[in-house]
């Protein structure tokens, strides 16, 4: 099978999701709901750099996934409803790969990669996936389906490490009228 996202930039990938209801519905299973854009983020936020933010989806906790700036490839910032947030990926496809491939962004940033090379974090994520499978028995098949239709890569390995590096980048820390958000990293 050819890679369906080959040559597709962030805007085209987002347009594919918006124009294909079954793909949008599939992503809702992964708590990435484009219909939540209508409600906006829980509060107005900005970045220190002044780059514009565009909400593209929300999650069940009230968090928002926001594209930064303009252009064919844009970083993605997560703005949490509990005052935590930051950069999760340098492009939309990688942000989706994380959303689809991990139990959730919060679990993936709950502990550091650490001196063990991320072994404890990966064990934690395996445990959270096992808990998900208890009420979502088709999790693995749904992940494969989403990755195939959107041309996403696996979320483990370099992409998980990139999430941690991105979340530490203070330039992308959301700022509200109350000040900067907390880091998602624990």
Coordinates of C-alpha atoms in Angstrom, one line a residue:
X1 CA 0.0 0.0 0.0
X2 CA 1.3 3.5 -0.8
X3 CA 1.5 6.1 1.9
X4 CA -1.7 8.1 1.6
X5 CA -0.1 11.3 3.1
X6 CA 2.9 11.2 0.8
X7 CA 3.4 14.7 -0.4
X8 CA 0.5 16.0 1.7
X9 CA 1.2 19.0 3.8
X10 CA -0.5 19.9 7.1
X11 CA -3.3 21.9 5.4
X12 CA -4.1 19.1 3.0
X13 CA -4.1 16.5 5.8
X14 CA -6.5 18.7 7.8
X15 CA -8.7 19.2 4.8
X16 CA -8.9 15.5 4.2
X17 CA -10.0 15.0 7.8
X18 CA -12.6 17.8 7.6
X19 CA -14.0 16.6 4.3
X20 CA -14.2 12.9 5.2
X21 CA -16.7 12.3 7.9
X22 CA -15.7 8.7 8.7
X23 CA -12.1 9.8 9.2
X24 CA -13.2 12.6 11.5
X25 CA -15.4 10.1 13.4
X26 CA -12.5 7.6 13.7
X27 CA -10.3 10.4 15.2
X28 CA -13.0 11.1 17.8
X29 CA -12.3 7.6 19.2
X30 CA -8.8 8.9 19.9
X31 CA -10.1 12.0 21.6
X32 CA -9.3 14.3 18.7
X33 CA -12.6 15.9 17.8
X34 CA -12.7 18.6 15.1
X35 CA -16.3 19.5 16.0
X36 CA -15.0 20.9 19.3
X37 CA -13.4 23.8 17.4
X38 CA -16.8 25.5 17.4
X39 CA -16.5 25.9 21.2
X40 CA -12.9 27.2 21.0
X41 CA -10.3 26.8 23.7
X42 CA -11.2 27.2 27.4
X43 CA -9.7 30.6 27.4
X44 CA -7.9 32.9 25.0
X45 CA -4.2 32.1 24.7
X46 CA -1.2 33.4 22.8
X47 CA 2.4 32.6 22.4
X48 CA 5.3 34.8 23.5
X49 CA 6.4 35.0 19.8
X50 CA 3.0 36.5 18.8
X51 CA 2.5 33.8 16.1
X52 CA -1.2 33.1 15.4
X53 CA -2.9 30.0 16.8
X54 CA -5.6 28.1 15.0
X55 CA -7.6 25.5 16.9
X56 CA -8.1 22.4 14.8
X57 CA -9.6 20.0 17.4
X58 CA -10.5 19.5 21.0
X59 CA -10.4 16.7 23.5
X60 CA -12.9 15.4 26.1
X61 CA -11.1 17.3 28.9
X62 CA -11.6 20.6 27.3
X63 CA -8.1 20.8 25.8
X64 CA -7.4 22.2 22.4
X65 CA -5.0 21.2 19.6
X66 CA -3.8 24.4 17.9
X67 CA -1.7 24.9 14.8
X68 CA 1.0 27.6 15.1
X69 CA 1.7 30.3 12.4
X70 CA 1.1 29.8 8.8
X71 CA 2.6 27.8 5.9
X72 CA 2.5 24.2 4.6
X73 CA 3.9 22.7 7.8
X74 CA 3.0 24.0 11.2
X75 CA 3.9 23.2 14.7
X76 CA 1.1 21.9 17.0
X77 CA 0.5 23.2 20.5
X78 CA -1.7 21.6 23.1
X79 CA -3.6 23.9 25.4
X80 CA -5.0 22.0 28.4
X81 CA -8.0 22.9 30.4
X82 CA -6.1 22.6 33.6
X83 CA -3.5 25.2 32.8
X84 CA -0.9 22.9 31.2
X85 CA 0.2 23.1 27.6
X86 CA 3.0 23.4 25.1
X87 CA 4.4 22.2 21.9
X88 CA 3.6 18.5 21.1
X89 CA 4.9 18.2 17.5
X90 CA 6.7 20.2 14.8
X91 CA 4.0 19.3 12.3
X92 CA 0.4 18.2 12.2
X93 CA 1.1 14.6 10.9
X94 CA 3.3 13.9 13.9
X95 CA 0.8 15.4 16.3
X96 CA -1.8 13.0 14.8
X97 CA 0.6 10.1 15.1
X98 CA 0.9 10.8 18.8
X99 CA -2.8 11.2 19.3
X100 CA -3.5 8.0 17.5
X101 CA -0.6 5.9 18.8
X102 CA -0.6 6.8 22.5
X103 CA -3.2 6.4 25.2
X104 CA -3.2 10.2 25.4
X105 CA -0.8 13.1 25.5
X106 CA -1.1 13.4 29.2
X107 CA 0.0 9.8 29.8
X108 CA 2.9 10.2 27.4
X109 CA 4.2 13.2 29.4
X110 CA 3.4 11.8 32.9
X111 CA 7.1 10.8 33.4
X112 CA 10.4 11.7 31.8
X113 CA 12.2 9.7 29.2
X114 CA 14.9 9.4 31.9
X115 CA 18.2 7.6 32.1
X116 CA 16.6 4.3 31.3
X117 CA 16.0 5.5 27.7
X118 CA 12.3 5.7 28.3
X119 CA 11.8 2.1 29.4
X120 CA 9.6 3.1 32.4
X121 CA 7.6 5.5 30.3
X122 CA 7.0 2.9 27.6
X123 CA 6.0 0.3 30.3
X124 CA 3.5 2.9 31.7
X125 CA 2.1 3.6 28.2
X126 CA 1.7 -0.2 27.6
X127 CA -0.2 -0.4 30.9
X128 CA -2.5 2.5 29.9
X129 CA -3.1 0.9 26.5
X130 CA -4.0 -2.4 28.3
X131 CA -6.6 -0.5 30.4
X132 CA -8.0 1.1 27.2
X133 CA -8.4 -2.3 25.5
X134 CA -10.6 -3.4 28.4
X135 CA -13.4 -1.2 27.0
X136 CA -12.0 -0.6 23.5
X137 CA -11.2 -4.1 22.2
X138 CA -10.6 -2.8 18.6
X139 CA -8.0 -0.2 19.7
X140 CA -5.1 -1.8 17.8
X141 CA -7.1 -2.3 14.6
X142 CA -8.4 1.3 14.8
X143 CA -4.9 2.6 15.2
X144 CA -3.7 0.7 12.2
X145 CA -6.7 1.9 10.2
X146 CA -6.0 5.6 11.2
X147 CA -2.3 5.3 10.5
X148 CA -3.0 3.8 7.1
X149 CA -5.6 6.2 5.9
X150 CA -3.7 9.3 7.1
X151 CA -0.2 8.0 6.4
X152 CA 1.0 8.3 10.0
X153 CA 4.1 6.8 11.5
X154 CA 4.3 4.8 14.8
X155 CA 4.2 6.9 17.9
X156 CA 6.9 5.0 19.8
X157 CA 10.7 5.6 19.6
X158 CA 11.9 8.8 18.1
X159 CA 8.4 10.4 18.0
X160 CA 7.9 9.9 21.7
X161 CA 11.3 11.3 22.4
X162 CA 10.5 14.3 20.1
X163 CA 7.3 14.9 22.1
X164 CA 9.3 15.3 25.2
X165 CA 11.8 17.6 23.6
X166 CA 9.0 19.7 22.0
X167 CA 7.1 20.0 25.3
X168 CA 10.2 21.4 26.9
X169 CA 10.4 24.2 24.4
X170 CA 9.4 27.4 26.3
X171 CA 8.8 29.4 23.1
X172 CA 5.6 27.4 22.6
X173 CA 4.2 27.7 26.2
X174 CA 0.7 29.1 25.9
X175 CA 0.1 32.3 27.8
X176 CA -3.3 33.4 29.1
X177 CA -4.3 36.6 30.8
X178 CA -3.2 34.8 34.0
X179 CA 0.3 34.1 32.8
X180 CA 2.1 31.2 31.2
X181 CA 0.7 27.7 31.3
X182 CA 2.5 24.9 33.2
X183 CA 4.6 22.4 31.3
X184 CA 3.0 19.2 30.4
X185 CA 6.2 17.3 31.5
X186 CA 6.1 15.9 35.0

